[in-house]
Amino acid sequence: MRLRETWRGLWQSWAGKGGVGLLVLFLAAAIYVLVTYPADFGSRWWSNPAAWADNPKAAPPAWTNLWRREPWVKHLVFEARAPSQVLETANGPMSVYRFPLSHPYPGPPTFLALTLGEVTYARQPPLITVSLGRPDGRSLRLYRHMPPGPRPGEGPPFRRYHESPLRVRLSTEATTVAAVQQFLAAEFGLQVSERELLGRVDQALFGVPEREGEGVRFRSLPGDYEVVVQVSFSDRGDELGLVRFVLGGAVFGVMGTDDLGRDLAQGLLFGLPVALAIGLGAATFSTAIGATLGLLSGYAGGRTDLLIQRLADIVANVPLLPLLIFLLFIVGSNLFLIILILVAFSWPGLTILVRSMVLQMRAGQLVEAIQSLGASRWRIMFRHILPQVAPYLLAQWVFTVPSAILAEAGVSFLGLGDPSIPTWGQILEQGFRTGGVYVGYWWWVVPPGILIALTGVAFMLLALGLEPVINPRLRRIG
Amino acid sequence: MSLLRPLVARAITLAAVFLAVLLILVVALGLTGFSERVLAATVGEQLRIERATLAQTIRDPEELERALEARRRELYTFYGLDRPWTARLPQTLLRVLSLDLGEARTLRSFKGSNRVADIILERLPNSVLLLTTALVITAAIGLAVGVILATRPGSRLDQALSGLAAVSHALPTWWVGILLILILAVRLRLFPSGGMYSTPPPTEPHLRVLDLCLHALLPVLTLVLVNVGPYIYVVRTITLNVAREDHVAMARAKGLPESRVRSHHILRVAAPPIVTGLVLGLAGTLSGSILVETVFHWQGMGRLYYEAVLGTPDEAVIVALTFLYTLLYVVARLILEILYVFLDPRVRYAD
């Protein structure tokens, strides 16, 4: 009943509406993450560099192109599990994969990478060739590969690259470099040494060479390219299960990447339910403990009261952060431990408040009347006093959430975060520790802070909305 | 007497806080076997020295080993290593209290010492400098702006600052510091991004002080920015409430000049709760300063936390830091409590 009134009052103010709106949004996103992400996302994906090998390192978000005069190359991933075309040749079936690649940028991609997986053959391994068609009509073969043949004692079908796919970084691959040299000699009559091509393979592939003094420079060639992967099998039934071609971008996705190539959007998204769990978990438990002890203290009186109040006095005055650092360091970092410590040190404020309210109410006539009707102490406590205190519990709950999130972010920033679960504080810590701040990787350190602040603001708005509901009651009781 | 009683009560609580933290420290150290490791290392070190001297008198290697073994048992009994950790509690407590925590693994003091006490005590003044500067500036701005705001409640500025106060509660202090580094130090190159002095530091004393001020500007600004909003809000609300009381109207009716009404009748009454506001903000400023030191490479105890966690863990340093931060907090609280007692006329004129 009291809660319904509270809710109505909350919904009346713009702050309350805003807070509830933001909170609903956050909860919806958190539920989405919980449903779609594996629980071991942290250890299996986030902390596993191999999972992010195909991403550019420290790339800003794609939308930063909006204010660039010359747009940076967007990251492109082509992945095919089935060929675009199957041809019958004299030597056997041939699968062709075509990836049309529009490249309107004035610069080359940062790298090219090819991944091949799940090869199965009966007698002879297939021959795989990758070639690039350019907008100027020229084309060149980038790469050629034949999976390892049958080993002695191994029987068909022969399976290759099923557990760990073959990953080739074409930009530094020796055969690709040789192919580019050949291409430049045949098409442009230029002899370019391997050393001169070092680190410029992508420029050569996506540009037109020009003589410049002794050396050579590449003018970029924007337009429509095409990557063609041809696989010649020797028997029907032979297979190639996975072809992935990655055009490394200079910008990436919605939130960019960190220096390991991790997609920050995913880390930030996964951090949301974690932050909410920390905040809501710590707030709920500390409110429950604080209220229970407060009720007990106020209602029992005597020695219990004195003991609880002295304890609350001491705990309320402990400087939390140093102790939190110490305990996490000595015991080892774990998310549950963080929440536990936060709960252990955030209940006293409410206990002191609830106790004083209970004392006031006990002296009032309502409780006296109920008592004379023969109600038990527990009944009075939970049926008559608790509902009166409820709005304050709500306010305390709302206030504890952001402080718990901030505390976790703080210890994470010092390097004491739970290593198996990525949080916003940890993303910030990595951005700071690796020096990302000092080279201006703002997309790495600004968004997690904004998210922490935004979560806090949502709950602060709730608190603001609750204030008019709670304050008149304060007057009525006092 | 009347002045003393409330002070003593607060002092007892704070002393209890201090003891409680110490107890948590010591019990955690005992439970995790840390104190055992420190003592065993001390014994090992002592035996190493004694082996060198004993080796000159005892030639027979077997006999030497036996003598050392006997000595080792003696030392174990002396340090209480043969008893459970609970029996060593008072001893561990004393070691923490006297900062006798042995040597740090990798961290060194600026002068090269690896004694934990040397490393930490060298950093203590830097932390105190940052913390007190930020606190004093916050209090000064909070007081000035809060009182001005109280004269025109509901104005646009007033509303904006209430909003700021609410948002500050949700902002991570250290993240604001990172933002300032990104914008003012990295992008605009107006300020140094961290550290306490330029490299090489200026040799002339007055330039050195100037250099320090330049480096302190961003960290202090960060701490003030985040803490001043809520404090202004507290001052404003308290002043506003006092200004509406009857005795202020009475003072005005007597024809006292407005400045005297404000200083003697409003602020005098509002002063104690304003100090309480500062007391409540202290814990926040303290933890804020730990992280802000980290962000700005300020060579204080907060930064030391970061350095001790990073790389090779240095437990002894962490223990000493936690102890000293608690001490710092309790002392600062006590100073503010004393201020409070002196400011509150009700305490002074009681009885």
mmCIF file of C-alpha atoms in Angstrom, chain A residues 143-325:
data_model
loop_
_atom_site.group_PDB
_atom_site.id
_atom_site.type_symbol
_atom_site.label_atom_id
_atom_site.label_comp_id
_atom_site.label_asym_id
_atom_site.label_seq_id
_atom_site.Cartn_x
_atom_site.Cartn_y
_atom_site.Cartn_z
ATOM 1 C CA TYR A 143 47.965 -16.850 -52.132
ATOM 2 C CA ARG A 144 48.085 -20.515 -52.921
ATOM 3 C CA HIS A 145 47.828 -23.324 -50.449
ATOM 4 C CA MET A 146 47.441 -27.058 -50.272
ATOM 5 C CA PRO A 147 46.568 -28.596 -46.897
ATOM 6 C CA PRO A 148 48.962 -31.306 -45.654
ATOM 7 C CA GLY A 149 48.562 -34.647 -47.389
ATOM 8 C CA PRO A 150 47.808 -38.015 -45.782
ATOM 9 C CA ARG A 151 50.160 -39.001 -42.994
ATOM 10 C CA PRO A 152 51.486 -42.527 -42.793
ATOM 11 C CA GLY A 153 48.970 -44.761 -41.050
ATOM 12 C CA GLU A 154 46.129 -42.302 -41.463
ATOM 13 C CA GLY A 155 43.009 -43.494 -43.277
ATOM 14 C CA PRO A 156 40.404 -41.507 -45.245
ATOM 15 C CA PRO A 157 38.508 -39.282 -44.872
ATOM 16 C CA PHE A 158 41.371 -36.939 -44.039
ATOM 17 C CA ARG A 159 40.352 -34.019 -41.902
ATOM 18 C CA ARG A 160 42.445 -30.885 -41.746
ATOM 19 C CA TYR A 161 41.962 -27.540 -39.916
ATOM 20 C CA HIS A 162 38.888 -28.760 -38.033
ATOM 21 C CA GLU A 163 40.123 -27.995 -34.521
ATOM 22 C CA SER A 164 42.294 -25.004 -35.319
ATOM 23 C CA PRO A 165 41.648 -23.264 -38.640
ATOM 24 C CA LEU A 166 44.559 -22.091 -40.749
ATOM 25 C CA ARG A 167 45.009 -18.358 -40.393
ATOM 26 C CA VAL A 168 47.238 -16.453 -42.810
ATOM 27 C CA ARG A 169 48.101 -12.794 -42.554
ATOM 28 C CA LEU A 170 48.459 -12.042 -46.252
ATOM 29 C CA SER A 171 50.084 -8.648 -45.697
ATOM 30 C CA THR A 172 53.233 -10.310 -44.367
ATOM 31 C CA GLU A 173 52.983 -13.715 -46.015
ATOM 32 C CA ALA A 174 56.080 -14.509 -48.116
ATOM 33 C CA THR A 175 54.160 -15.985 -51.070
ATOM 34 C CA THR A 176 51.938 -12.917 -51.225
ATOM 35 C CA VAL A 177 54.938 -10.599 -51.206
ATOM 36 C CA ALA A 178 56.475 -12.591 -54.051
ATOM 37 C CA ALA A 179 53.183 -12.481 -55.960
ATOM 38 C CA VAL A 180 53.024 -8.699 -55.574
ATOM 39 C CA GLN A 181 56.614 -8.367 -56.834
ATOM 40 C CA GLN A 182 55.727 -10.456 -59.853
ATOM 41 C CA PHE A 183 52.553 -8.456 -60.430
ATOM 42 C CA LEU A 184 54.394 -5.116 -60.344
ATOM 43 C CA ALA A 185 57.038 -6.414 -62.762
ATOM 44 C CA ALA A 186 54.581 -7.893 -65.232
ATOM 45 C CA GLU A 187 51.941 -5.162 -65.231
ATOM 46 C CA PHE A 188 53.960 -2.003 -64.589
ATOM 47 C CA GLY A 189 57.478 -3.059 -65.515
ATOM 48 C CA LEU A 190 58.760 -2.204 -62.039
ATOM 49 C CA GLN A 191 61.396 -4.154 -60.162
ATOM 50 C CA VAL A 192 60.642 -3.687 -56.489
ATOM 51 C CA SER A 193 62.763 -5.420 -53.877
ATOM 52 C CA GLU A 194 61.314 -7.383 -51.010
ATOM 53 C CA ARG A 195 62.702 -4.847 -48.572
ATOM 54 C CA GLU A 196 61.034 -1.975 -50.339
ATOM 55 C CA LEU A 197 57.702 -3.791 -50.117
ATOM 56 C CA LEU A 198 58.046 -4.421 -46.406
ATOM 57 C CA GLY A 199 54.901 -3.161 -44.699
ATOM 58 C CA ARG A 200 53.570 -1.777 -47.987
ATOM 59 C CA VAL A 201 51.948 -4.877 -49.455
ATOM 60 C CA ASP A 202 48.450 -3.499 -48.798
ATOM 61 C CA GLN A 203 49.404 -0.197 -50.440
ATOM 62 C CA ALA A 204 50.611 -2.051 -53.528
ATOM 63 C CA LEU A 205 47.486 -4.201 -53.716
ATOM 64 C CA PHE A 206 45.106 -1.266 -53.364
ATOM 65 C CA GLY A 207 47.094 1.279 -55.362
ATOM 66 C CA VAL A 208 48.929 2.173 -58.542
ATOM 67 C CA PRO A 209 52.723 2.340 -58.361
ATOM 68 C CA GLU A 210 54.599 5.447 -59.379
ATOM 69 C CA ARG A 211 58.323 5.943 -59.699
ATOM 70 C CA GLU A 212 59.662 8.382 -57.213
ATOM 71 C CA GLY A 213 63.378 9.008 -57.474
ATOM 72 C CA GLU A 214 65.117 5.794 -56.609
ATOM 73 C CA GLY A 215 62.107 4.192 -55.009
ATOM 74 C CA VAL A 216 58.473 3.697 -55.676
ATOM 75 C CA ARG A 217 55.324 5.104 -54.154
ATOM 76 C CA PHE A 218 51.740 3.942 -54.428
ATOM 77 C CA ARG A 219 48.831 6.176 -55.347
ATOM 78 C CA SER A 220 45.670 4.722 -53.906
ATOM 79 C CA LEU A 221 43.137 3.265 -56.278
ATOM 80 C CA PRO A 222 39.593 3.493 -54.968
ATOM 81 C CA GLY A 223 36.856 1.418 -56.563
ATOM 82 C CA ASP A 224 35.278 -2.009 -56.596
ATOM 83 C CA TYR A 225 37.564 -4.934 -55.922
ATOM 84 C CA GLU A 226 36.757 -8.602 -55.810
ATOM 85 C CA VAL A 227 38.366 -11.367 -53.812
ATOM 86 C CA VAL A 228 38.007 -14.772 -55.442
ATOM 87 C CA VAL A 229 38.822 -17.985 -53.631
ATOM 88 C CA GLN A 230 39.033 -21.053 -55.860
ATOM 89 C CA VAL A 231 39.215 -24.529 -54.408
ATOM 90 C CA SER A 232 40.059 -27.420 -56.727
ATOM 91 C CA PHE A 233 39.009 -30.753 -55.262
ATOM 92 C CA SER A 234 40.100 -34.020 -56.704
ATOM 93 C CA ASP A 235 37.057 -36.000 -55.636
ATOM 94 C CA ARG A 236 33.383 -35.341 -55.320
ATOM 95 C CA GLY A 237 32.483 -35.155 -51.637
ATOM 96 C CA ASP A 238 35.665 -33.346 -50.632
ATOM 97 C CA GLU A 239 34.857 -30.268 -48.641
ATOM 98 C CA LEU A 240 36.064 -26.911 -47.416
ATOM 99 C CA GLY A 241 33.802 -25.838 -44.569
ATOM 100 C CA LEU A 242 34.915 -22.296 -43.844
ATOM 101 C CA VAL A 243 36.438 -19.424 -45.768
ATOM 102 C CA ARG A 244 36.921 -16.093 -44.108
ATOM 103 C CA PHE A 245 38.548 -13.083 -45.674
ATOM 104 C CA VAL A 246 39.223 -10.062 -43.471
ATOM 105 C CA LEU A 247 39.975 -6.590 -44.709
ATOM 106 C CA GLY A 248 41.528 -4.930 -41.693
ATOM 107 C CA GLY A 249 39.983 -1.539 -41.071
ATOM 108 C CA ALA A 250 41.334 1.607 -39.517
ATOM 109 C CA VAL A 251 37.955 2.083 -37.849
ATOM 110 C CA PHE A 252 35.880 -0.647 -36.256
ATOM 111 C CA GLY A 253 32.277 -1.186 -35.274
ATOM 112 C CA VAL A 254 30.197 0.854 -32.896
ATOM 113 C CA MET A 255 32.743 1.343 -30.123
ATOM 114 C CA GLY A 256 36.134 0.610 -31.692
ATOM 115 C CA THR A 257 38.720 -1.828 -30.377
ATOM 116 C CA ASP A 258 41.396 -1.862 -27.693
ATOM 117 C CA ASP A 259 45.056 -2.660 -28.213
ATOM 118 C CA LEU A 260 44.358 -6.392 -28.368
ATOM 119 C CA GLY A 261 41.718 -5.887 -31.028
ATOM 120 C CA ARG A 262 38.878 -6.651 -28.645
ATOM 121 C CA ASP A 263 35.513 -5.288 -29.707
ATOM 122 C CA LEU A 264 34.848 -2.707 -26.998
ATOM 123 C CA ALA A 265 31.128 -2.676 -27.746
ATOM 124 C CA GLN A 266 30.915 -6.282 -26.570
ATOM 125 C CA GLY A 267 32.918 -5.675 -23.422
ATOM 126 C CA LEU A 268 30.853 -2.624 -22.540
ATOM 127 C CA LEU A 269 27.630 -4.493 -23.207
ATOM 128 C CA PHE A 270 28.707 -7.439 -21.085
ATOM 129 C CA GLY A 271 29.731 -5.040 -18.324
ATOM 130 C CA LEU A 272 26.151 -3.814 -17.972
ATOM 131 C CA PRO A 273 24.565 -6.845 -16.284
ATOM 132 C CA VAL A 274 27.727 -7.209 -14.206
ATOM 133 C CA ALA A 275 27.508 -3.612 -12.978
ATOM 134 C CA LEU A 276 23.788 -3.983 -12.266
ATOM 135 C CA ALA A 277 24.405 -7.239 -10.426
ATOM 136 C CA ILE A 278 27.058 -5.592 -8.269
ATOM 137 C CA GLY A 279 24.937 -2.520 -7.563
ATOM 138 C CA LEU A 280 21.620 -4.261 -7.035
ATOM 139 C CA GLY A 281 23.155 -7.165 -5.145
ATOM 140 C CA ALA A 282 25.086 -4.994 -2.728
ATOM 141 C CA ALA A 283 22.162 -2.584 -2.316
ATOM 142 C CA THR A 284 19.578 -5.282 -1.705
ATOM 143 C CA PHE A 285 21.583 -7.152 0.893
ATOM 144 C CA SER A 286 22.817 -4.065 2.694
ATOM 145 C CA THR A 287 19.290 -2.645 2.813
ATOM 146 C CA ALA A 288 17.933 -5.918 4.155
ATOM 147 C CA ILE A 289 20.614 -6.183 6.813
ATOM 148 C CA GLY A 290 20.418 -2.512 7.707
ATOM 149 C CA ALA A 291 16.640 -2.608 8.070
ATOM 150 C CA THR A 292 16.610 -5.816 10.079
ATOM 151 C CA LEU A 293 19.260 -4.622 12.482
ATOM 152 C CA GLY A 294 17.582 -1.231 12.767
ATOM 153 C CA LEU A 295 14.211 -2.764 13.575
ATOM 154 C CA LEU A 296 15.808 -5.143 16.028
ATOM 155 C CA SER A 297 17.836 -2.405 17.648
ATOM 156 C CA GLY A 298 14.907 -0.041 17.998
ATOM 157 C CA TYR A 299 12.431 -2.614 19.099
ATOM 158 C CA ALA A 300 14.514 -4.786 21.379
ATOM 159 C CA GLY A 301 16.237 -1.927 23.166
ATOM 160 C CA GLY A 302 18.540 -2.583 26.104
ATOM 161 C CA ARG A 303 21.825 -4.333 25.571
ATOM 162 C CA THR A 304 21.027 -5.496 22.021
ATOM 163 C CA ASP A 305 20.306 -1.924 21.053
ATOM 164 C CA LEU A 306 23.527 -0.649 22.583
ATOM 165 C CA LEU A 307 25.596 -3.357 20.926
ATOM 166 C CA ILE A 308 24.108 -2.826 17.475
ATOM 167 C CA GLN A 309 24.404 0.936 17.694
ATOM 168 C CA ARG A 310 28.041 0.870 18.797
ATOM 169 C CA LEU A 311 28.815 -1.606 16.042
ATOM 170 C CA ALA A 312 27.022 0.545 13.479
ATOM 171 C CA ASP A 313 28.949 3.577 14.693
ATOM 172 C CA ILE A 314 32.258 1.838 14.176
ATOM 173 C CA VAL A 315 31.477 0.207 10.847
ATOM 174 C CA ALA A 316 30.028 3.448 9.468
ATOM 175 C CA ASN A 317 33.324 5.230 10.093
ATOM 176 C CA VAL A 318 35.691 2.740 8.514
ATOM 177 C CA PRO A 319 37.408 4.148 5.408
ATOM 178 C CA LEU A 320 36.097 1.634 2.889
ATOM 179 C CA LEU A 321 38.429 1.831 -0.093
ATOM 180 C CA PRO A 322 41.736 1.079 1.662
ATOM 181 C CA LEU A 323 40.171 -1.854 3.460
ATOM 182 C CA LEU A 324 38.545 -3.100 0.262
ATOM 183 C CA ILE A 325 41.906 -2.973 -1.529
#
